[in-house]
Amino acid sequence: MIETLKERVNGDAALVRRGRYLTTTFLFEIGGTAWLIAVHEGRIMSVTKGPFVMPSSSFALRTSEAEWERFCETRPPPGSNDLMALIKRRVLKAEGDLQVFMANLRYFKEALAKLRRDGAAA
């Protein structure tokens, strides 16, 4: 499912425009599986599945498989519908250079919401 992130984000011109000043690589971990996601000027350049020995990323987002499944439902329940709600419930850990994450929070929220079963942004 994460592998479709590149096509879904890059196919949304408004989302790419929103992230036009964002260039970073972040680690996204669901359960025991990790991906390095490279973003260049709002476009997803690559989604690389781990395992990694020493991944280089500006920040990491980590959650369980069960929580991610709830987030990806077409209509997620309250508390599972938003990245910040997951962080507030302490089921999503954000680690590393959080300035990059917070400065581009809406981009990340909309980009990861593209992975919902209907592919729509929140």
PDB file of C-alpha atoms in Angstrom:
ATOM      1  CA  MET A   1       0.000   0.000   0.000  1.00  0.00           C
ATOM      2  CA  ILE A   2       2.788   2.473   0.866  1.00  0.00           C
ATOM      3  CA  GLU A   3       4.274   1.849  -2.572  1.00  0.00           C
ATOM      4  CA  THR A   4       1.295   3.699  -4.139  1.00  0.00           C
ATOM      5  CA  LEU A   5       2.158   6.886  -2.242  1.00  0.00           C
ATOM      6  CA  LYS A   6       4.420   8.159  -5.029  1.00  0.00           C
ATOM      7  CA  GLU A   7       1.739   7.990  -7.742  1.00  0.00           C
ATOM      8  CA  ARG A   8      -1.035   9.308  -5.511  1.00  0.00           C
ATOM      9  CA  VAL A   9       0.901  12.325  -4.230  1.00  0.00           C
ATOM     10  CA  ASN A  10       2.599  13.201  -7.512  1.00  0.00           C
ATOM     11  CA  GLY A  11      -0.772  12.998  -9.272  1.00  0.00           C
ATOM     12  CA  ASP A  12      -2.192  15.763  -7.059  1.00  0.00           C
ATOM     13  CA  ALA A  13      -0.915  19.084  -8.448  1.00  0.00           C
ATOM     14  CA  ALA A  14      -2.274  21.095  -5.508  1.00  0.00           C
ATOM     15  CA  LEU A  15      -0.480  18.882  -2.976  1.00  0.00           C
ATOM     16  CA  VAL A  16       2.792  19.035  -4.914  1.00  0.00           C
ATOM     17  CA  ARG A  17       2.451  22.830  -5.040  1.00  0.00           C
ATOM     18  CA  ARG A  18       1.837  22.905  -1.264  1.00  0.00           C
ATOM     19  CA  GLY A  19       5.125  21.073  -0.709  1.00  0.00           C
ATOM     20  CA  ARG A  20       7.151  22.971  -3.307  1.00  0.00           C
ATOM     21  CA  TYR A  21       9.630  24.166  -0.643  1.00  0.00           C
ATOM     22  CA  LEU A  22       9.963  20.757   0.993  1.00  0.00           C
ATOM     23  CA  THR A  23      12.954  18.555   0.255  1.00  0.00           C
ATOM     24  CA  THR A  24      13.628  15.829   2.805  1.00  0.00           C
ATOM     25  CA  THR A  25      13.838  12.116   3.447  1.00  0.00           C
ATOM     26  CA  PHE A  26      11.838  10.632   6.302  1.00  0.00           C
ATOM     27  CA  LEU A  27      11.468   7.189   7.811  1.00  0.00           C
ATOM     28  CA  PHE A  28       7.971   5.774   8.041  1.00  0.00           C
ATOM     29  CA  GLU A  29       7.619   2.633  10.147  1.00  0.00           C
ATOM     30  CA  ILE A  30       4.481   0.534  10.517  1.00  0.00           C
ATOM     31  CA  GLY A  31       4.920  -2.310  12.957  1.00  0.00           C
ATOM     32  CA  GLY A  32       8.211  -3.949  12.027  1.00  0.00           C
ATOM     33  CA  THR A  33       8.315  -2.682   8.436  1.00  0.00           C
ATOM     34  CA  ALA A  34      10.113   0.534   7.535  1.00  0.00           C
ATOM     35  CA  TRP A  35      10.172   2.732   4.443  1.00  0.00           C
ATOM     36  CA  LEU A  36      12.403   5.643   3.538  1.00  0.00           C
ATOM     37  CA  ILE A  37      10.394   8.241   1.646  1.00  0.00           C
ATOM     38  CA  ALA A  38      12.337  10.858  -0.313  1.00  0.00           C
ATOM     39  CA  VAL A  39      10.555  14.123  -1.136  1.00  0.00           C
ATOM     40  CA  HIS A  40      12.001  16.714  -3.512  1.00  0.00           C
ATOM     41  CA  GLU A  41      10.145  20.002  -3.922  1.00  0.00           C
ATOM     42  CA  GLY A  42       6.847  18.363  -2.969  1.00  0.00           C
ATOM     43  CA  ARG A  43       7.198  15.351  -5.264  1.00  0.00           C
ATOM     44  CA  ILE A  44       7.758  11.897  -3.852  1.00  0.00           C
ATOM     45  CA  MET A  45      10.960  10.757  -5.543  1.00  0.00           C
ATOM     46  CA  SER A  46      11.222   7.298  -4.000  1.00  0.00           C
ATOM     47  CA  VAL A  47       9.618   4.950  -1.512  1.00  0.00           C
ATOM     48  CA  THR A  48      12.209   2.374  -0.428  1.00  0.00           C
ATOM     49  CA  LYS A  49      11.241  -0.573   1.749  1.00  0.00           C
ATOM     50  CA  GLY A  50      13.633  -1.659   4.512  1.00  0.00           C
ATOM     51  CA  PRO A  51      15.186  -3.256   6.424  1.00  0.00           C
ATOM     52  CA  PHE A  52      17.876  -0.617   6.793  1.00  0.00           C
ATOM     53  CA  VAL A  53      21.132  -0.841   8.709  1.00  0.00           C
ATOM     54  CA  MET A  54      21.609   2.881   9.362  1.00  0.00           C
ATOM     55  CA  PRO A  55      18.867   4.854   7.631  1.00  0.00           C
ATOM     56  CA  SER A  56      19.528   8.530   7.021  1.00  0.00           C
ATOM     57  CA  SER A  57      16.391  10.606   7.507  1.00  0.00           C
ATOM     58  CA  SER A  58      15.440  13.968   8.944  1.00  0.00           C
ATOM     59  CA  PHE A  59      12.662  12.516  11.097  1.00  0.00           C
ATOM     60  CA  ALA A  60      10.776   9.284  11.703  1.00  0.00           C
ATOM     61  CA  LEU A  61       7.095   8.434  12.093  1.00  0.00           C
ATOM     62  CA  ARG A  62       6.386   5.127  13.847  1.00  0.00           C
ATOM     63  CA  THR A  63       3.063   3.405  14.536  1.00  0.00           C
ATOM     64  CA  SER A  64       1.563  -0.064  14.929  1.00  0.00           C
ATOM     65  CA  GLU A  65      -0.094  -2.002  12.117  1.00  0.00           C
ATOM     66  CA  ALA A  66      -3.475  -1.914  13.897  1.00  0.00           C
ATOM     67  CA  GLU A  67      -3.413   1.880  14.272  1.00  0.00           C
ATOM     68  CA  TRP A  68      -2.321   2.351  10.673  1.00  0.00           C
ATOM     69  CA  GLU A  69      -5.180   0.137   9.474  1.00  0.00           C
ATOM     70  CA  ARG A  70      -7.631   2.346  11.381  1.00  0.00           C
ATOM     71  CA  PHE A  71      -6.078   5.491   9.902  1.00  0.00           C
ATOM     72  CA  CYS A  72      -6.410   4.033   6.384  1.00  0.00           C
ATOM     73  CA  GLU A  73     -10.123   3.262   6.647  1.00  0.00           C
ATOM     74  CA  THR A  74     -12.336   5.239   4.277  1.00  0.00           C
ATOM     75  CA  ARG A  75     -13.866   7.021   7.288  1.00  0.00           C
ATOM     76  CA  PRO A  76     -11.483   6.554  10.214  1.00  0.00           C
ATOM     77  CA  PRO A  77     -12.901   6.802  13.736  1.00  0.00           C
ATOM     78  CA  PRO A  78     -12.231   9.906  15.837  1.00  0.00           C
ATOM     79  CA  GLY A  79      -8.697   9.839  17.187  1.00  0.00           C
ATOM     80  CA  SER A  80      -7.489   7.863  14.176  1.00  0.00           C
ATOM     81  CA  ASN A  81      -8.422  10.351  11.465  1.00  0.00           C
ATOM     82  CA  ASP A  82      -5.432  12.689  11.691  1.00  0.00           C
ATOM     83  CA  LEU A  83      -1.677  12.448  12.293  1.00  0.00           C
ATOM     84  CA  MET A  84      -1.846  14.871  15.217  1.00  0.00           C
ATOM     85  CA  ALA A  85      -4.709  12.880  16.775  1.00  0.00           C
ATOM     86  CA  LEU A  86      -2.527   9.763  16.574  1.00  0.00           C
ATOM     87  CA  ILE A  87       0.351  11.653  18.204  1.00  0.00           C
ATOM     88  CA  LYS A  88      -1.939  12.986  20.933  1.00  0.00           C
ATOM     89  CA  ARG A  89      -3.141   9.434  21.668  1.00  0.00           C
ATOM     90  CA  ARG A  90       0.532   8.372  21.776  1.00  0.00           C
ATOM     91  CA  VAL A  91       0.101   5.699  19.106  1.00  0.00           C
ATOM     92  CA  LEU A  92       2.203   7.564  16.527  1.00  0.00           C
ATOM     93  CA  LYS A  93       5.726   8.548  17.513  1.00  0.00           C
ATOM     94  CA  ALA A  94       7.391  11.442  15.725  1.00  0.00           C
ATOM     95  CA  GLU A  95      11.146  11.521  16.314  1.00  0.00           C
ATOM     96  CA  GLY A  96      14.070  13.485  14.914  1.00  0.00           C
ATOM     97  CA  ASP A  97      14.040  16.961  13.372  1.00  0.00           C
ATOM     98  CA  LEU A  98      10.399  17.770  14.057  1.00  0.00           C
ATOM     99  CA  GLN A  99      10.801  21.305  12.708  1.00  0.00           C
ATOM    100  CA  VAL A 100      10.688  19.846   9.181  1.00  0.00           C
ATOM    101  CA  PHE A 101       7.596  17.806  10.058  1.00  0.00           C
ATOM    102  CA  MET A 102       5.731  20.618  11.819  1.00  0.00           C
ATOM    103  CA  ALA A 103       6.602  23.300   9.238  1.00  0.00           C
ATOM    104  CA  ASN A 104       5.061  21.086   6.549  1.00  0.00           C
ATOM    105  CA  LEU A 105       2.408  19.409   8.673  1.00  0.00           C
ATOM    106  CA  ARG A 106      -0.484  19.967   6.285  1.00  0.00           C
ATOM    107  CA  TYR A 107       1.535  18.474   3.416  1.00  0.00           C
ATOM    108  CA  PHE A 108       2.313  15.345   5.444  1.00  0.00           C
ATOM    109  CA  LYS A 109      -1.291  15.030   6.652  1.00  0.00           C
ATOM    110  CA  GLU A 110      -2.658  15.236   3.120  1.00  0.00           C
ATOM    111  CA  ALA A 111       0.064  13.054   1.604  1.00  0.00           C
ATOM    112  CA  LEU A 112      -0.405  10.192   4.073  1.00  0.00           C
ATOM    113  CA  ALA A 113      -4.198  10.528   3.840  1.00  0.00           C
ATOM    114  CA  LYS A 114      -3.778   9.622   0.159  1.00  0.00           C
ATOM    115  CA  LEU A 115      -3.159   6.078   1.384  1.00  0.00           C
ATOM    116  CA  ARG A 116      -6.723   5.736   2.643  1.00  0.00           C
ATOM    117  CA  ARG A 117      -8.762   3.088   0.883  1.00  0.00           C
ATOM    118  CA  ASP A 118     -10.569   5.679  -1.248  1.00  0.00           C
ATOM    119  CA  GLY A 119      -7.352   7.654  -1.850  1.00  0.00           C
ATOM    120  CA  ALA A 120      -8.925  10.943  -0.748  1.00  0.00           C
ATOM    121  CA  ALA A 121      -7.274  13.536   1.413  1.00  0.00           C
ATOM    122  CA  ALA A 122      -8.705  14.205   4.848  1.00  0.00           C
TER     123      ALA A 122
END
